[in-house]
């Protein structure tokens, strides 16, 4: 098992640094395991329920396991009218999963996102935080190829 | 022909944002030096006289806000830069920070001198991890050069919550809590981060400070609209030909923004509507296109300048469908702290979906209007208060789009 305290401890001296600590855990695990949340509560000397409250408030954090590569599709209005739904359909078809699901091999997770601030070229998806603008259904296989 | 005027984007493409020497060579940190030679009250007076008002959406006088914090007696005060930019269709703060991070740091340091703070935070949205690196690099270089003096700046990353752009929610998040807005008063300049006097300003607001100190308040006050002087960075999305960002004086009209800078509607179609200020902004019809973009002129038409997002729809767009999408956004982003918003955004989305799928009737429209009034008056923060705006303005300005959907 991971030594979560080792990941979390460097942030203990930061006032209010729990969110930074969660970022660090998630960078390693792609989600926040229960043990990590408990460990964070101990390091920051707060009740576990409070640490849970923080972990579940923010859409960037997930308390369930996710795939190695996280694909987020912006569904805000500018991306919506630029054809985000067709991109969703293409991604679901290509990966054989629905939005919110992870592929059986654990490689990809599909998630909705609100505007990711790259609206100069809509519609936008991000893979592990890296933005791809002006995405079309046809361009999906090639983009995914980079991660297979 | 309307022209761009670059104040906050003055260094765009001219300096290497990763190298502080470029910024210094371009005259960077001279304004900070000048400000430190002035008394804090003189700096505040200068900012006040410039007429600069917040670029994060609320349009409050920046100098006046600083004065509130300046007057407080406290062992510690904080300067916080709101870089949470989550408003759909907005990416102007990213453009500013990516291209010229030091102009934001310099504005923060001048503010610190004015109010008597020694610590600052930049709260950067979680979707911009690369930008956080650029900012950290800038802070490190500024510390190495010693230009910040005793003022320390820390970069913190948000984690995907639109409501954290609201200043008291942002403060909660910085403290390591759930990002739920606080009851006010007290306002942050009196009691903010860790109960200390705190200035929260938008990225673009801070980027305006050094030029104002350098060139003087009279210069700034003479640009654009008299009561909301200066420039505004706008991001153009949707059905305009030229989907780009621009910086223009605040007396520029919406028509010029769309038809000059945006080069008109894509695909030779006709204009139908524009939503300005982000997803909580009002939808504006053709008849109001000659309105200047400044805060007060926009307010008078029932719209907002907000973040400066300009989202254009052509004649073929389905307004009811777009607004339905927007109501989903608010339901998703409501933090749930207060009932009128938690329940109201959910009801609003349901009624809009009912209308959008052809099952709505006249009573639903009346219900939306009533719900909108209740939310605008009863919600705790700006998210819930403004959530009805796109619904209500489209019911008012594009009523036929709704009527044709009703049973
Ligand atoms: C729901 C909501 C979201 C907001 N998001 C932002 C934001 O992303 N960036 C920002 O600067 N201000 C945002 N604001 C406004 C801030 O509360 C605050 O007014 C602003 O940071 C003050 O800075 P200024 O005076 O420089 O504009 C938001 C307000 C609300 C109610
Ligand atoms: S208005 Fe909405 S977002 Fe604001 S505090 Fe209430 S529930 Fe939270
Ligand atoms: S609206 Fe999709 S990235 Fe901004």
XYZ file of C-alpha atoms and ligand atoms in Angstrom:
598
model
C 0.000 0.000 0.000
C 1.054 3.559 -0.663
C 2.409 5.555 2.204
C -0.027 8.416 1.897
C 1.419 10.316 4.819
C 4.670 10.610 2.931
C 2.848 12.334 0.072
C 0.740 14.507 2.355
C 3.239 15.575 5.022
C 5.106 18.175 2.944
C 1.860 20.201 2.869
C 1.157 19.964 6.589
C 2.911 23.268 7.300
C 0.895 25.124 4.647
C -2.027 26.871 6.250
C -5.145 25.513 4.578
C -2.963 23.246 2.448
C -5.328 20.268 2.454
C -6.460 20.936 -1.113
C -2.836 21.018 -2.264
C -2.293 17.711 -0.453
C -5.287 16.159 -2.213
C -3.915 17.368 -5.542
C -0.649 15.606 -4.749
C -2.399 12.341 -3.858
C -4.555 12.475 -6.930
C -1.545 13.139 -9.147
C -0.283 9.720 -8.053
C -3.536 7.754 -7.770
C -5.995 9.507 -10.109
C -8.481 9.508 -7.238
C -8.589 9.946 -3.474
C -8.674 6.526 -1.752
C -10.418 6.334 1.609
C -7.134 5.626 3.417
C -5.628 8.750 1.881
C -8.492 10.897 3.128
C -8.143 9.450 6.621
C -4.382 10.002 6.530
C -4.911 13.594 5.411
C -7.300 14.210 8.289
C -4.657 12.918 10.703
C -1.839 14.988 9.213
C -3.926 18.168 9.213
C -5.434 17.327 12.611
C -9.040 17.705 11.516
C -11.999 15.311 11.853
C -12.232 12.716 9.058
C -15.714 13.931 8.164
C -14.310 17.378 7.450
C -11.631 15.972 5.176
C -14.362 14.016 3.402
C -16.424 17.164 3.107
C -13.554 18.879 1.295
C -12.770 15.876 -0.914
C -16.362 15.599 -2.121
C -16.993 19.315 -2.660
C -14.641 19.809 -5.595
C -15.376 18.307 -9.003
C -11.677 17.780 -9.668
C -11.424 15.249 -6.882
C -12.903 11.797 -7.168
C -13.397 9.366 -4.293
C -13.924 6.436 -6.657
C -11.154 4.860 -8.735
C -10.743 6.165 -12.248
C -8.839 5.196 -15.359
C -5.245 6.024 -16.137
C -6.296 8.713 -18.592
C -9.123 11.036 -17.694
C -10.999 12.567 -20.576
C -13.186 15.529 -19.729
C -15.617 17.058 -22.196
C -16.699 20.656 -21.770
C -20.486 20.929 -21.853
C -20.792 24.676 -21.245
C -22.898 26.695 -23.671
C -20.174 27.776 -26.162
C -18.939 24.180 -26.508
C -22.525 22.907 -26.490
C -23.483 24.879 -29.604
C -20.192 23.964 -31.277
C -21.139 20.282 -31.211
C -19.989 18.884 -27.863
C -22.742 16.246 -27.999
C -21.380 14.748 -31.231
C -17.965 14.563 -29.594
C -19.499 12.789 -26.594
C -21.207 10.296 -28.925
C -17.945 9.657 -30.776
C -15.985 9.149 -27.559
C -18.594 6.771 -26.137
C -18.608 4.781 -29.364
C -14.826 4.658 -29.690
C -14.284 3.541 -26.098
C -17.429 1.428 -25.717
C -18.392 3.106 -22.435
C -20.855 5.770 -21.310
C -20.062 9.133 -19.766
C -18.935 8.711 -16.157
C -17.584 5.202 -16.819
C -14.105 3.695 -17.055
C -12.974 1.222 -19.717
C -12.599 -2.385 -18.430
C -8.818 -2.236 -19.015
C -8.663 0.812 -16.737
C -7.143 3.021 -19.412
C -9.802 5.697 -19.940
C -12.487 7.488 -17.932
C -15.066 9.796 -19.496
C -16.271 12.800 -17.502
C -18.259 15.929 -18.171
C -16.637 19.260 -17.294
C -17.791 22.839 -17.277
C -15.831 25.453 -19.255
C -12.122 24.745 -18.988
C -11.116 28.212 -20.187
C -9.984 27.246 -23.693
C -12.996 28.624 -25.526
C -11.006 30.141 -28.402
C -11.509 26.855 -30.253
C -14.700 25.020 -29.330
C -15.628 22.259 -28.637
C -12.935 21.424 -26.141
C -11.869 18.238 -24.389
C -9.009 17.728 -21.974
C -7.022 14.554 -21.429
C -5.173 14.506 -18.100
C -5.533 18.278 -18.056
C -4.107 18.832 -21.527
C -6.596 20.741 -23.697
C -7.586 19.824 -27.246
C -9.579 22.510 -29.057
C -11.778 22.386 -32.145
C -12.360 18.669 -31.671
C -14.552 16.818 -34.181
C -15.918 13.254 -34.057
C -13.499 12.380 -36.866
C -10.472 13.574 -34.901
C -11.240 11.401 -31.857
C -9.464 8.165 -32.913
C -6.260 10.049 -33.672
C -6.280 11.968 -30.377
C -6.952 8.799 -28.391
C -4.147 7.091 -30.300
C -1.658 9.251 -28.409
C -2.725 7.532 -25.184
C -3.195 3.908 -26.250
C -13.100 52.003 -37.336
C -12.898 51.026 -33.679
C -9.441 50.142 -32.482
C -7.929 47.980 -29.801
C -6.132 49.641 -26.931
C -3.730 47.486 -25.006
C -3.125 48.394 -21.389
C -3.307 45.121 -19.507
C -2.113 43.265 -22.600
C 0.613 45.856 -23.266
C 3.390 43.252 -23.233
C 1.561 40.556 -25.165
C 3.954 38.923 -27.604
C 6.690 41.414 -26.743
C 8.267 39.778 -23.729
C 9.107 36.266 -22.636
C 6.756 35.564 -19.718
C 9.223 33.066 -18.270
C 12.027 35.624 -18.028
C 11.781 38.473 -15.549
C 14.614 40.355 -17.295
C 12.315 40.974 -20.254
C 9.711 42.503 -17.968
C 12.329 44.612 -16.195
C 13.730 45.847 -19.511
C 10.229 46.899 -20.553
C 10.072 49.134 -17.465
C 8.560 46.511 -15.188
C 8.546 47.010 -11.397
C 9.258 50.737 -11.846
C 5.682 51.509 -10.801
C 6.157 49.447 -7.639
C 9.301 51.418 -6.871
C 7.414 54.650 -7.441
C 4.496 53.485 -5.268
C 6.853 52.553 -2.440
C 8.177 56.086 -2.554
C 4.630 57.342 -1.975
C 2.578 57.124 1.202
C -0.024 54.331 1.226
C -2.797 56.944 1.318
C -1.380 58.696 -1.752
C -1.328 55.399 -3.648
C -4.947 54.726 -2.693
C -5.938 58.282 -3.679
C -4.308 57.791 -7.076
C -6.106 54.500 -7.688
C -9.376 56.028 -6.537
C -8.995 59.058 -8.786
C -8.262 56.840 -11.778
C -11.821 55.554 -11.499
C -10.666 51.928 -11.826
C -13.458 49.505 -10.951
C -13.173 45.776 -10.454
C -12.898 43.655 -13.582
C -14.148 40.473 -11.905
C -17.813 41.277 -12.417
C -19.094 43.403 -9.540
C -17.546 46.679 -10.735
C -16.708 48.020 -7.275
C -14.241 50.933 -6.972
C -10.813 49.403 -6.445
C -9.375 52.389 -4.555
C -12.391 52.494 -2.236
C -12.011 48.793 -1.454
C -8.329 49.258 -0.672
C -9.193 52.163 1.603
C -11.459 49.926 3.720
C -8.615 47.468 4.271
C -6.061 50.233 4.799
C -8.116 51.672 7.647
C -8.244 48.394 9.556
C -5.828 47.826 12.424
C -4.507 44.267 12.234
C -1.311 42.302 12.812
C -1.682 40.727 9.366
C -3.512 41.600 6.161
C -3.742 39.682 2.914
C -3.793 40.427 -0.793
C -5.555 37.760 -2.837
C -5.618 37.555 -6.608
C -8.772 35.935 -7.914
C -7.546 33.768 -10.798
C -10.344 31.247 -10.530
C -11.799 32.249 -13.913
C -14.609 29.747 -14.233
C -17.172 31.746 -16.143
C -18.086 29.775 -19.289
C -16.802 31.484 -22.408
C -14.116 33.396 -20.508
C -10.363 32.951 -20.793
C -9.087 36.517 -20.499
C -7.328 36.095 -17.151
C -5.464 33.114 -18.563
C -4.286 35.201 -21.529
C -3.114 37.978 -19.203
C -1.221 35.671 -16.835
C 0.222 33.433 -19.547
C 1.710 36.385 -21.342
C 2.569 38.763 -18.547
C 2.535 37.200 -15.076
C 4.703 39.924 -13.540
C 2.203 42.680 -14.259
C -0.200 40.844 -11.926
C 2.465 40.371 -9.236
C 3.411 44.027 -9.487
C -0.224 45.108 -9.037
C -0.521 42.849 -5.995
C 2.678 44.232 -4.474
C 1.449 47.809 -4.942
C -1.808 46.842 -3.222
C 0.185 45.264 -0.374
C 2.041 48.527 0.130
C -1.219 50.499 0.060
C -3.073 48.411 2.648
C -0.102 47.229 4.720
C -0.003 43.528 3.854
C 3.015 41.246 3.776
C 1.465 38.117 2.316
C -0.379 37.447 -0.918
C -2.062 34.500 -2.586
C -2.912 33.783 -6.185
C -5.850 31.391 -6.318
C -5.460 29.815 -9.753
C -8.188 27.545 -11.068
C -7.406 23.822 -11.111
C -7.934 23.647 -14.865
C -4.801 25.754 -15.422
C -1.962 23.600 -14.027
C 0.567 24.880 -16.591
C -0.338 28.446 -15.782
C 0.292 27.750 -12.095
C 3.841 26.766 -13.104
C 4.284 30.019 -15.033
C 3.076 31.963 -12.002
C 5.329 30.069 -9.578
C 8.275 30.673 -11.869
C 7.473 34.384 -11.941
C 7.208 34.543 -8.146
C 10.532 32.707 -7.737
C 12.294 35.034 -10.156
C 10.811 38.117 -8.518
C 11.984 36.869 -5.119
C 15.468 36.130 -6.465
C 15.728 39.628 -7.883
C 14.451 41.029 -4.616
C 11.877 43.219 -6.353
C 9.035 42.118 -4.077
C 10.909 43.124 -0.927
C 9.173 41.739 2.138
C 6.008 40.893 0.267
C 5.545 37.150 -0.143
C 3.264 35.548 -2.753
C 2.054 31.964 -2.797
C 0.281 30.255 -5.693
C -2.593 27.929 -4.777
C -4.554 25.669 -7.089
C -8.349 25.415 -7.024
C -10.088 22.121 -7.666
C -12.975 22.665 -10.014
C -15.794 24.562 -8.362
C -17.312 27.546 -10.170
C -18.624 29.043 -6.936
C -15.043 29.435 -5.625
C -14.751 32.480 -7.896
C -17.068 34.215 -5.434
C -14.668 35.988 -3.096
C -15.831 34.597 0.251
C -16.069 31.054 -1.166
C -12.549 31.552 -2.525
C -11.383 32.542 0.942
C -12.974 29.426 2.460
C -11.217 27.326 -0.164
C -7.860 28.994 0.559
C -8.388 28.081 4.206
C -8.742 24.457 3.126
C -12.507 24.155 3.518
C -15.428 23.429 1.255
C -15.829 26.461 -0.975
C -19.140 27.729 0.361
C -19.815 31.493 0.388
C -19.961 33.267 3.739
C -22.703 35.448 5.118
C -21.853 39.130 4.735
C -21.158 41.531 6.362
C -18.392 41.473 7.377
C -16.878 41.912 3.942
C -13.352 40.653 3.217
C -11.612 44.073 3.514
C -12.771 44.040 7.144
C -12.600 40.328 7.893
C -11.475 37.903 5.208
C -8.806 35.227 5.070
C -8.332 33.822 8.591
C -10.517 36.705 9.776
C -7.895 39.245 8.733
C -8.520 42.248 6.462
C -8.226 40.912 2.926
C -8.332 42.426 -0.533
C -9.617 40.128 -3.241
C -9.188 41.546 -6.719
C -9.459 40.049 -10.151
C -6.378 39.345 -12.304
C -7.298 42.056 -14.825
C -7.852 44.581 -12.030
C -4.332 43.993 -10.689
C -2.843 44.162 -14.185
C -4.208 47.724 -14.504
C -2.480 49.001 -11.364
C 1.129 49.449 -12.518
C 0.164 51.495 -15.619
C -2.070 53.718 -13.442
C 0.743 54.418 -10.965
C 3.234 54.915 -13.769
C 1.148 57.184 -16.029
C -1.134 58.755 -13.461
C -4.822 58.655 -12.642
C -5.751 61.430 -15.085
C -4.434 59.450 -18.023
C -6.480 56.398 -17.054
C -9.628 58.344 -16.183
C -9.606 59.846 -19.685
C -9.905 56.495 -21.458
C -13.264 54.967 -22.389
C -16.500 55.551 -20.496
C -16.368 58.313 -17.855
C -17.820 56.242 -15.018
C -16.085 52.989 -15.874
C -12.827 54.139 -17.416
C -10.056 52.122 -18.990
C -10.260 49.068 -21.186
C -11.837 45.653 -20.952
C -10.496 42.388 -22.242
C -13.256 40.472 -24.005
C -13.390 36.896 -25.259
C -15.540 36.255 -28.331
C -17.186 32.844 -28.689
C -20.099 31.271 -30.526
C -21.129 32.295 -34.024
C -18.729 35.155 -34.735
C -16.277 34.814 -37.608
C -13.287 35.889 -35.587
C -13.358 33.967 -32.312
C -10.633 35.737 -30.442
C -9.810 37.934 -27.475
C -9.571 41.716 -27.676
C -8.832 44.623 -25.368
C -10.931 47.707 -26.105
C -11.845 51.007 -24.411
C -14.989 50.690 -22.315
C -17.017 53.057 -24.523
C -16.856 50.598 -27.420
C -20.334 49.429 -28.459
C -21.494 45.828 -28.538
C -22.098 46.269 -32.269
C -18.463 47.172 -32.864
C -17.301 44.271 -30.718
C -19.304 41.772 -32.774
C -19.193 43.296 -36.252
C -15.796 45.032 -36.301
C -13.582 42.963 -34.056
C -15.565 39.757 -34.419
C -15.970 40.397 -38.162
C -19.679 39.652 -37.972
C -21.604 36.422 -37.968
C -20.035 33.263 -39.349
C -21.465 31.539 -42.424
C -23.095 34.742 -43.722
C -25.968 34.286 -41.326
C -27.902 36.915 -39.423
C -27.365 37.948 -35.826
C -29.887 36.666 -33.317
C -28.636 37.261 -29.784
C -25.547 37.884 -27.695
C -24.967 36.937 -24.082
C -22.368 39.107 -22.417
C -20.609 38.650 -19.106
C -20.653 34.898 -18.943
C -23.268 32.307 -18.326
C -25.202 34.391 -15.793
C -25.397 37.350 -18.174
C -28.504 38.550 -19.967
C -29.290 37.761 -23.610
C -29.307 40.925 -25.693
C -31.350 41.410 -28.884
C -30.392 43.367 -32.002
C -32.177 46.535 -30.806
C -29.665 47.004 -27.973
C -26.464 46.505 -29.967
C -25.497 50.173 -29.788
C -25.067 49.985 -26.028
C -21.496 50.690 -24.865
C -19.942 47.769 -22.984
C -19.207 49.698 -19.775
C -20.682 48.411 -16.533
C -23.401 51.038 -16.059
C -24.636 51.179 -19.642
C -24.947 47.405 -19.657
C -26.736 47.467 -16.314
C -29.281 49.921 -17.663
C -30.335 47.487 -20.370
C -30.766 44.682 -17.822
C -27.538 43.028 -18.967
C -24.080 42.825 -17.402
C -20.490 43.326 -18.470
C -19.393 40.636 -16.025
C -16.239 38.792 -16.989
C -16.328 40.156 -20.534
C -17.395 36.941 -22.241
C -19.206 37.648 -25.520
C -21.241 34.657 -26.652
C -22.922 35.217 -30.007
C -25.821 33.251 -31.483
C -26.900 33.297 -35.123
C -30.463 33.261 -36.489
C -30.653 29.457 -36.600
C -29.757 28.872 -32.970
C -32.286 27.408 -30.583
C -32.349 29.827 -27.655
C -34.576 27.631 -25.497
C -32.133 24.747 -25.882
C -29.119 26.934 -25.061
C -30.821 28.343 -21.971
C -31.800 24.837 -20.863
C -28.113 23.899 -21.030
C -27.283 26.947 -18.936
C -29.822 25.994 -16.251
C -28.096 22.608 -16.010
C -24.851 24.449 -15.365
C -26.306 26.331 -12.404
C -27.924 23.260 -10.917
C -24.546 21.532 -11.126
C -22.569 24.433 -9.673
C -24.933 25.450 -6.869
C -23.009 24.762 -3.685
C -26.195 23.857 -1.829
C -25.661 26.081 1.183
C -28.918 27.998 0.801
C -32.315 26.547 -0.126
C -33.546 29.138 -2.661
C -30.567 28.320 -4.903
C -30.220 24.612 -4.160
C -33.910 23.984 -4.870
C -34.443 26.879 -7.255
C -31.714 25.958 -9.748
C -33.061 22.387 -9.815
C -36.657 23.518 -10.401
C -35.564 25.973 -13.035
C -33.697 23.280 -14.923
C -36.710 20.952 -14.734
C -39.135 23.543 -16.051
C -36.742 24.516 -18.854
C -36.361 20.859 -19.856
C -40.117 20.513 -19.877
C -40.434 23.473 -22.226
C -37.468 22.388 -24.329
C -39.012 18.974 -24.960
C -42.330 20.509 -25.984
C -44.287 19.797 -22.818
C -44.428 23.271 -21.288
C -47.352 25.652 -21.126
C -48.037 29.298 -20.316
C -48.174 28.582 -16.589
C -44.593 27.325 -16.699
C -43.428 30.666 -18.051
C -45.212 32.477 -15.216
C -43.663 30.052 -12.762
C -40.170 30.724 -14.147
C -40.721 34.449 -13.776
C -41.847 34.091 -10.188
C -39.046 31.684 -9.295
C -36.598 34.096 -10.863
C -37.798 36.949 -8.672
C -37.554 34.831 -5.534
C -34.046 33.622 -6.344
C -32.756 37.071 -7.258
C -33.915 38.340 -3.884
C -33.399 35.404 -1.557
C -30.209 33.609 -2.602
C -27.151 34.018 -0.422
C -24.563 34.721 -3.118
C -24.294 36.016 -6.653
C -24.499 32.560 -8.170
C -28.091 31.979 -7.144
C -29.056 35.635 -7.484
C -27.921 35.819 -11.121
C -28.832 32.273 -12.206
C -32.317 33.324 -13.411
C -30.959 36.160 -15.608
C -30.508 34.150 -18.841
C -33.972 32.640 -18.398
C -35.740 35.902 -17.628
C -33.974 37.976 -20.307
C -34.755 35.429 -23.010
C -38.399 35.230 -21.911
C -38.502 39.025 -22.221
C -36.441 39.542 -25.374
C -37.105 36.356 -27.331
C -40.653 35.481 -26.309
C -41.604 33.934 -29.641
C -38.877 31.323 -29.217
C -40.720 30.168 -26.114
C -44.260 30.579 -27.417
C -43.674 28.289 -30.372
C -42.614 25.560 -27.940
C -45.610 25.700 -25.624
C -48.528 23.297 -25.793
C -20.589 32.779 -8.578
C -19.534 33.826 -8.697
C -18.385 33.558 -9.408
C -17.377 34.510 -9.516
N -16.263 34.193 -10.238
C -15.257 35.092 -10.316
C -14.061 34.778 -11.022
O -13.914 33.692 -11.587
N -13.075 35.713 -11.053
C -13.209 36.929 -10.432
O -12.282 37.725 -10.469
N -14.326 37.258 -9.776
C -15.348 36.372 -9.701
N -16.480 36.711 -9.003
C -16.537 38.040 -8.339
C -15.848 38.013 -7.000
O -16.771 37.635 -6.005
C -15.302 39.394 -6.592
O -16.304 40.333 -6.785
C -14.094 39.817 -7.384
O -13.072 38.864 -7.307
C -13.594 41.133 -6.851
O -12.509 41.589 -7.621
P -12.602 42.935 -8.474
O -13.139 44.001 -7.572
O -11.205 43.184 -8.904
O -13.524 42.654 -9.605
C -17.520 35.774 -8.893
C -18.692 36.051 -8.193
C -19.689 35.107 -8.090
C -20.920 35.447 -7.321
S -26.720 31.093 -3.820
Fe -26.212 28.990 -4.462
S -24.001 28.977 -4.670
Fe -24.542 30.806 -3.468
S -24.453 30.138 -1.332
Fe -26.575 29.794 -1.990
S -26.528 27.637 -2.684
Fe -24.415 28.294 -2.598
S -16.958 26.869 -23.078
Fe -15.946 24.980 -23.409
S -13.905 25.501 -22.893
Fe -14.953 27.329 -22.440
